[in-house]
Amino acid sequence: MKPADVLLALLVVVIWGVNFVVIKAGVTEVPPLLLGALRFAAAAIPAVFLFKRPNVPIRLYLAYGMTISVGQFAFLFTAIHVGMPSGLASLVLQSQAFFTMIFAALWLKEASRPSQLIGLLLAAGGLALIGSAHGLAMPLAGFLLTLTGASLWAAGNIVTREVSRHGPVDMQSFVVWASLVPPIPFLLLSWLIEGPQAIFVALTGFSWRSAGAVLYLAWIATLLGYGLWSRLLARYPANQVAPFALLVPLVGLSTGWLVYGERLQTVHLAGGALLMAGLAVNLFGTRLMARLRGTA
């Protein structure tokens, strides 16, 4: 990769890593489901007037919006709202890679390579360790909600595979137009679960901090972050770009510690190390095994 593009990839890593402390700042003042509605409304308007809508069936816009947008962030925002540390959330959410592998095998009949199965076992062990250490520092509900969010992100990845079958698609434009889907479901869920009184209080007391959180999540994390990531994927093979995502939890854990003083137990760190090892094996294991066979 060109040095300038490496810097862009690292910028995306920082943007997405900081995203988790911004979520925590947002849900302290705005109910999580309402925050989701505001995020995607701000991401869609006025961006839909700047991007041409890709020729993709409406059902795929709905499926993407309800899985990777509503599903993932409804559970992630709620997890952080109920006490899931922002840094640990950035780590556990990476389990989406393994849920994607499982869903691809079930729905798309994709075969898994041995290295992927080894990576899955390592990651499962890491998640088991993290989950076993629930308590005041990490409520079990927060951990389970984050895992559920990761599974819905993975379901959205399967939808993305289906989108790609409709010819070359500008994914940034697709994401912008798919952002029109989440606001109404989020608002309905917020009205039913959080209640009209909570919505009224949040909107009438809307602060600059809340506005900053919404705009960061919408314009920086969603539009800028995904736009740069899509640009890199268009220029380079996915196996050159994807490994940068392994750095997101490092930024998430660091900013969670710096901003909120989040401290993890040793078992959390051990579980996180296993999870990241599983991700690394999943990404690099096949190539490493091929090289070892070639030198044997």
Tab-separated table of N, CA and C in Angstrom, residues 38-143:
chain	number	residue	atom	x	y	z
A	38	LEU	N	-31.443	9.315	15.826
A	38	LEU	CA	-30.814	10.589	15.490
A	38	LEU	C	-29.554	10.373	14.656
A	39	ARG	N	-28.800	9.329	14.996
A	39	ARG	CA	-27.568	9.043	14.248
A	39	ARG	C	-27.854	8.811	12.774
A	40	PHE	N	-28.811	7.941	12.480
A	40	PHE	CA	-29.033	7.572	11.086
A	40	PHE	C	-29.828	8.637	10.333
A	41	ALA	N	-30.639	9.404	11.044
A	41	ALA	CA	-31.294	10.532	10.380
A	41	ALA	C	-30.255	11.554	9.937
A	42	ALA	N	-29.273	11.807	10.807
A	42	ALA	CA	-28.215	12.764	10.462
A	42	ALA	C	-27.291	12.224	9.378
A	43	ALA	N	-27.116	10.896	9.317
A	43	ALA	CA	-26.275	10.294	8.280
A	43	ALA	C	-26.968	10.334	6.920
A	44	ALA	N	-28.303	10.195	6.923
A	44	ALA	CA	-29.035	10.131	5.654
A	44	ALA	C	-29.320	11.514	5.064
A	45	ILE	N	-29.650	12.471	5.925
A	45	ILE	CA	-30.005	13.812	5.454
A	45	ILE	C	-28.908	14.781	5.841
A	46	PRO	N	-28.283	15.505	4.928
A	46	PRO	CA	-28.671	15.683	3.516
A	46	PRO	C	-27.910	14.782	2.540
A	47	ALA	N	-27.198	13.740	3.031
A	47	ALA	CA	-26.299	12.964	2.166
A	47	ALA	C	-27.026	12.303	0.991
A	48	VAL	N	-28.313	11.923	1.180
A	48	VAL	CA	-29.027	11.258	0.085
A	48	VAL	C	-29.171	12.172	-1.135
A	49	PHE	N	-29.067	13.484	-0.936
A	49	PHE	CA	-29.171	14.412	-2.056
A	49	PHE	C	-27.844	14.559	-2.796
A	50	LEU	N	-26.789	13.983	-2.231
A	50	LEU	CA	-25.460	14.089	-2.834
A	50	LEU	C	-25.007	12.802	-3.505
A	51	PHE	N	-25.693	11.688	-3.218
A	51	PHE	CA	-25.303	10.385	-3.758
A	51	PHE	C	-26.455	9.792	-4.567
A	52	LYS	N	-26.125	9.245	-5.725
A	52	LYS	CA	-27.122	8.571	-6.540
A	52	LYS	C	-27.456	7.219	-5.926
A	53	ARG	N	-28.748	6.876	-5.904
A	53	ARG	CA	-29.151	5.603	-5.303
A	53	ARG	C	-28.737	4.446	-6.199
A	54	PRO	N	-27.965	3.497	-5.652
A	54	PRO	CA	-27.575	2.320	-6.439
A	54	PRO	C	-28.795	1.490	-6.840
A	55	ASN	N	-28.709	0.845	-7.983
A	55	ASN	CA	-29.809	0.028	-8.499
A	55	ASN	C	-29.803	-1.336	-7.804
A	56	VAL	N	-30.292	-1.326	-6.587
A	56	VAL	CA	-30.337	-2.520	-5.741
A	56	VAL	C	-31.781	-2.688	-5.271
A	57	PRO	N	-32.305	-3.920	-5.217
A	57	PRO	CA	-33.688	-4.121	-4.772
A	57	PRO	C	-33.952	-3.520	-3.384
A	58	ILE	N	-35.149	-2.968	-3.225
A	58	ILE	CA	-35.530	-2.327	-1.966
A	58	ILE	C	-35.408	-3.293	-0.794
A	59	ARG	N	-35.700	-4.579	-1.037
A	59	ARG	CA	-35.646	-5.554	0.057
A	59	ARG	C	-34.250	-5.627	0.675
A	60	LEU	N	-33.198	-5.389	-0.143
A	60	LEU	CA	-31.841	-5.443	0.385
A	60	LEU	C	-31.518	-4.195	1.204
A	61	TYR	N	-32.078	-3.048	0.806
A	61	TYR	CA	-31.932	-1.845	1.640
A	61	TYR	C	-32.584	-2.084	3.003
A	62	LEU	N	-33.782	-2.688	2.970
A	62	LEU	CA	-34.495	-2.958	4.226
A	62	LEU	C	-33.743	-3.975	5.076
A	63	ALA	N	-33.240	-5.043	4.439
A	63	ALA	CA	-32.529	-6.080	5.189
A	63	ALA	C	-31.252	-5.535	5.795
A	64	TYR	N	-30.505	-4.748	5.032
A	64	TYR	CA	-29.264	-4.156	5.535
A	64	TYR	C	-29.578	-3.185	6.684
A	65	GLY	N	-30.571	-2.331	6.472
A	65	GLY	CA	-30.906	-1.340	7.496
A	65	GLY	C	-31.370	-1.962	8.801
A	66	MET	N	-32.100	-3.078	8.702
A	66	MET	CA	-32.650	-3.696	9.904
A	66	MET	C	-31.646	-4.591	10.624
A	67	THR	N	-30.583	-5.025	9.941
A	67	THR	CA	-29.590	-5.890	10.591
A	67	THR	C	-28.377	-5.094	11.046
A	68	ILE	N	-27.601	-4.604	10.092
A	68	ILE	CA	-26.323	-3.983	10.437
A	68	ILE	C	-26.502	-2.606	11.076
A	69	SER	N	-27.670	-1.978	10.849
A	69	SER	CA	-27.903	-0.640	11.398
A	69	SER	C	-28.781	-0.707	12.649
A	70	VAL	N	-30.055	-1.061	12.485
A	70	VAL	CA	-30.945	-1.123	13.644
A	70	VAL	C	-30.495	-2.214	14.611
A	71	GLY	N	-30.328	-3.437	14.109
A	71	GLY	CA	-29.998	-4.553	14.996
A	71	GLY	C	-28.699	-4.364	15.737
A	72	GLN	N	-27.620	-4.115	14.975
A	72	GLN	CA	-26.314	-3.983	15.626
A	72	GLN	C	-26.296	-2.857	16.645
A	73	PHE	N	-26.752	-1.673	16.241
A	73	PHE	CA	-26.572	-0.511	17.114
A	73	PHE	C	-27.628	-0.394	18.203
A	74	ALA	N	-28.796	-0.969	17.997
A	74	ALA	CA	-29.768	-1.002	19.092
A	74	ALA	C	-29.192	-1.781	20.271
A	75	PHE	N	-28.571	-2.924	19.972
A	75	PHE	CA	-27.997	-3.748	21.048
A	75	PHE	C	-26.693	-3.158	21.576
A	76	LEU	N	-25.838	-2.629	20.690
A	76	LEU	CA	-24.566	-2.060	21.152
A	76	LEU	C	-24.797	-0.823	22.007
A	77	PHE	N	-25.640	0.100	21.553
A	77	PHE	CA	-25.907	1.315	22.323
A	77	PHE	C	-26.514	0.958	23.676
A	78	THR	N	-27.444	-0.016	23.683
A	78	THR	CA	-28.078	-0.416	24.944
A	78	THR	C	-27.062	-1.094	25.859
A	79	ALA	N	-26.166	-1.884	25.283
A	79	ALA	CA	-25.131	-2.548	26.085
A	79	ALA	C	-24.274	-1.525	26.822
A	80	ILE	N	-23.830	-0.501	26.107
A	80	ILE	CA	-22.995	0.525	26.738
A	80	ILE	C	-23.822	1.333	27.739
A	81	HIS	N	-25.103	1.536	27.428
A	81	HIS	CA	-25.988	2.257	28.348
A	81	HIS	C	-26.145	1.522	29.677
A	82	VAL	N	-26.180	0.179	29.647
A	82	VAL	CA	-26.371	-0.583	30.888
A	82	VAL	C	-25.050	-0.889	31.601
A	83	GLY	N	-23.932	-0.398	31.061
A	83	GLY	CA	-22.682	-0.516	31.808
A	83	GLY	C	-21.556	-1.268	31.143
A	84	MET	N	-21.720	-1.730	29.903
A	84	MET	CA	-20.624	-2.392	29.201
A	84	MET	C	-19.508	-1.379	28.965
A	85	PRO	N	-18.281	-1.638	29.437
A	85	PRO	CA	-17.181	-0.687	29.188
A	85	PRO	C	-16.986	-0.464	27.692
A	86	SER	N	-16.776	0.782	27.307
A	86	SER	CA	-16.682	1.100	25.881
A	86	SER	C	-15.517	0.372	25.219
A	87	GLY	N	-14.372	0.293	25.905
A	87	GLY	CA	-13.220	-0.387	25.325
A	87	GLY	C	-13.467	-1.872	25.136
A	88	LEU	N	-14.077	-2.491	26.120
A	88	LEU	CA	-14.368	-3.927	26.028
A	88	LEU	C	-15.418	-4.190	24.948
A	89	ALA	N	-16.347	-3.249	24.790
A	89	ALA	CA	-17.344	-3.398	23.722
A	89	ALA	C	-16.669	-3.405	22.353
A	90	SER	N	-15.656	-2.542	22.182
A	90	SER	CA	-14.946	-2.496	20.893
A	90	SER	C	-14.251	-3.819	20.606
A	91	LEU	N	-13.857	-4.523	21.648
A	91	LEU	CA	-13.179	-5.809	21.499
A	91	LEU	C	-14.176	-6.924	21.213
A	92	VAL	N	-15.207	-7.039	22.029
A	92	VAL	CA	-16.186	-8.120	21.881
A	92	VAL	C	-16.921	-8.014	20.551
A	93	LEU	N	-17.137	-6.788	20.066
A	93	LEU	CA	-17.863	-6.605	18.814
A	93	LEU	C	-17.128	-7.228	17.633
A	94	GLN	N	-15.803	-7.407	17.769
A	94	GLN	CA	-15.043	-8.011	16.670
A	94	GLN	C	-15.389	-9.486	16.459
A	95	SER	N	-16.149	-10.068	17.376
A	95	SER	CA	-16.604	-11.449	17.173
A	95	SER	C	-17.521	-11.558	15.970
A	96	GLN	N	-17.940	-10.410	15.409
A	96	GLN	CA	-18.768	-10.443	14.200
A	96	GLN	C	-18.100	-11.227	13.066
A	97	ALA	N	-16.752	-11.230	13.051
A	97	ALA	CA	-16.044	-11.952	11.990
A	97	ALA	C	-16.371	-13.446	12.034
A	98	PHE	N	-16.527	-13.981	13.232
A	98	PHE	CA	-16.791	-15.411	13.378
A	98	PHE	C	-18.268	-15.734	13.199
A	99	PHE	N	-19.124	-14.820	13.633
A	99	PHE	CA	-20.548	-15.008	13.323
A	99	PHE	C	-20.760	-14.979	11.810
A	100	THR	N	-20.025	-14.100	11.118
A	100	THR	CA	-20.135	-14.035	9.656
A	100	THR	C	-19.745	-15.369	9.041
A	101	MET	N	-18.662	-15.963	9.537
A	101	MET	CA	-18.210	-17.252	9.018
A	101	MET	C	-19.268	-18.328	9.238
A	102	ILE	N	-19.880	-18.332	10.408
A	102	ILE	CA	-20.911	-19.333	10.724
A	102	ILE	C	-22.141	-19.129	9.838
A	103	PHE	N	-22.584	-17.874	9.711
A	103	PHE	CA	-23.772	-17.592	8.895
A	103	PHE	C	-23.515	-17.901	7.420
A	104	ALA	N	-22.289	-17.622	6.950
A	104	ALA	CA	-21.955	-17.909	5.550
A	104	ALA	C	-21.997	-19.409	5.284
A	105	ALA	N	-21.566	-20.187	6.278
A	105	ALA	CA	-21.620	-21.643	6.131
A	105	ALA	C	-23.061	-22.143	6.124
A	106	LEU	N	-23.930	-21.536	6.965
A	106	LEU	CA	-25.313	-21.993	7.076
A	106	LEU	C	-26.167	-21.537	5.896
A	107	TRP	N	-26.016	-20.265	5.511
A	107	TRP	CA	-26.914	-19.685	4.510
A	107	TRP	C	-26.343	-19.721	3.101
A	108	LEU	N	-25.032	-19.517	2.973
A	108	LEU	CA	-24.419	-19.461	1.650
A	108	LEU	C	-23.685	-20.745	1.297
A	109	LYS	N	-23.670	-21.706	2.238
A	109	LYS	CA	-23.002	-23.001	2.034
A	109	LYS	C	-21.511	-22.846	1.714
A	110	GLU	N	-20.879	-21.819	2.328
A	110	GLU	CA	-19.453	-21.610	2.131
A	110	GLU	C	-18.672	-22.532	3.063
A	111	ALA	N	-17.698	-23.218	2.518
A	111	ALA	CA	-16.874	-24.113	3.334
A	111	ALA	C	-15.858	-23.308	4.137
A	112	SER	N	-15.593	-23.754	5.359
A	112	SER	CA	-14.614	-23.092	6.216
A	112	SER	C	-13.266	-23.784	6.106
A	113	ARG	N	-12.208	-22.984	6.057
A	113	ARG	CA	-10.855	-23.528	5.997
A	113	ARG	C	-10.416	-23.944	7.398
A	114	PRO	N	-9.458	-24.868	7.493
A	114	PRO	CA	-8.979	-25.299	8.818
A	114	PRO	C	-8.519	-24.139	9.691
A	115	SER	N	-7.825	-23.172	9.094
A	115	SER	CA	-7.341	-22.045	9.886
A	115	SER	C	-8.503	-21.244	10.462
A	116	GLN	N	-9.614	-21.155	9.719
A	116	GLN	CA	-10.775	-20.430	10.216
A	116	GLN	C	-11.405	-21.140	11.409
A	117	LEU	N	-11.440	-22.473	11.346
A	117	LEU	CA	-11.998	-23.237	12.468
A	117	LEU	C	-11.116	-23.109	13.710
A	118	ILE	N	-9.799	-23.114	13.502
A	118	ILE	CA	-8.882	-22.910	14.636
A	118	ILE	C	-9.096	-21.519	15.231
A	119	GLY	N	-9.208	-20.525	14.357
A	119	GLY	CA	-9.459	-19.165	14.822
A	119	GLY	C	-10.767	-19.054	15.572
A	120	LEU	N	-11.796	-19.753	15.093
A	120	LEU	CA	-13.098	-19.737	15.757
A	120	LEU	C	-13.000	-20.320	17.162
A	121	LEU	N	-12.268	-21.413	17.322
A	121	LEU	CA	-12.109	-22.032	18.642
A	121	LEU	C	-11.363	-21.117	19.599
A	122	LEU	N	-10.299	-20.465	19.102
A	122	LEU	CA	-9.553	-19.522	19.942
A	122	LEU	C	-10.454	-18.370	20.376
A	123	ALA	N	-11.213	-17.814	19.421
A	123	ALA	CA	-12.092	-16.696	19.738
A	123	ALA	C	-13.189	-17.097	20.717
A	124	ALA	N	-13.746	-18.298	20.528
A	124	ALA	CA	-14.789	-18.776	21.444
A	124	ALA	C	-14.242	-18.905	22.859
A	125	GLY	N	-13.005	-19.395	22.982
A	125	GLY	CA	-12.378	-19.476	24.298
A	125	GLY	C	-12.182	-18.100	24.904
A	126	GLY	N	-11.774	-17.138	24.080
A	126	GLY	CA	-11.597	-15.771	24.567
A	126	GLY	C	-12.894	-15.152	25.028
A	127	LEU	N	-13.965	-15.350	24.272
A	127	LEU	CA	-15.265	-14.804	24.657
A	127	LEU	C	-15.784	-15.463	25.933
A	128	ALA	N	-15.529	-16.772	26.072
A	128	ALA	CA	-15.940	-17.468	27.292
A	128	ALA	C	-15.219	-16.892	28.511
A	129	LEU	N	-13.929	-16.604	28.363
A	129	LEU	CA	-13.182	-15.994	29.467
A	129	LEU	C	-13.732	-14.624	29.817
A	130	ILE	N	-13.979	-13.807	28.797
A	130	ILE	CA	-14.500	-12.461	29.045
A	130	ILE	C	-15.864	-12.547	29.731
A	131	GLY	N	-16.736	-13.398	29.218
A	131	GLY	CA	-18.066	-13.531	29.796
A	131	GLY	C	-18.069	-14.082	31.203
A	132	SER	N	-17.063	-14.901	31.545
A	132	SER	CA	-17.015	-15.494	32.881
A	132	SER	C	-16.686	-14.470	33.954
A	133	ALA	N	-16.156	-13.320	33.535
A	133	ALA	CA	-15.720	-12.309	34.506
A	133	ALA	C	-16.717	-11.173	34.637
A	134	HIS	N	-18.002	-11.484	34.460
A	134	HIS	CA	-19.009	-10.432	34.590
A	134	HIS	C	-19.154	-10.027	36.053
A	135	GLY	N	-19.563	-8.806	36.250
A	135	GLY	CA	-19.722	-8.260	37.600
A	135	GLY	C	-19.897	-6.763	37.499
A	136	LEU	N	-19.421	-6.041	38.511
A	136	LEU	CA	-19.583	-4.592	38.510
A	136	LEU	C	-18.836	-3.942	37.348
A	137	ALA	N	-17.646	-4.486	37.000
A	137	ALA	CA	-16.843	-3.896	35.930
A	137	ALA	C	-17.427	-4.185	34.558
A	138	MET	N	-18.202	-5.275	34.449
A	138	MET	CA	-18.824	-5.628	33.178
A	138	MET	C	-20.087	-6.442	33.445
A	139	PRO	N	-21.257	-5.817	33.357
A	139	PRO	CA	-22.493	-6.573	33.602
A	139	PRO	C	-22.703	-7.634	32.528
A	140	LEU	N	-23.230	-8.774	32.946
A	140	LEU	CA	-23.470	-9.865	32.006
A	140	LEU	C	-24.418	-9.426	30.899
A	141	ALA	N	-25.424	-8.619	31.256
A	141	ALA	CA	-26.370	-8.139	30.243
A	141	ALA	C	-25.650	-7.339	29.168
A	142	GLY	N	-24.695	-6.506	29.573
A	142	GLY	CA	-23.941	-5.718	28.604
A	142	GLY	C	-23.141	-6.595	27.663
A	143	PHE	N	-22.516	-7.635	28.211
A	143	PHE	CA	-21.735	-8.570	27.396
A	143	PHE	C	-22.623	-9.287	26.393
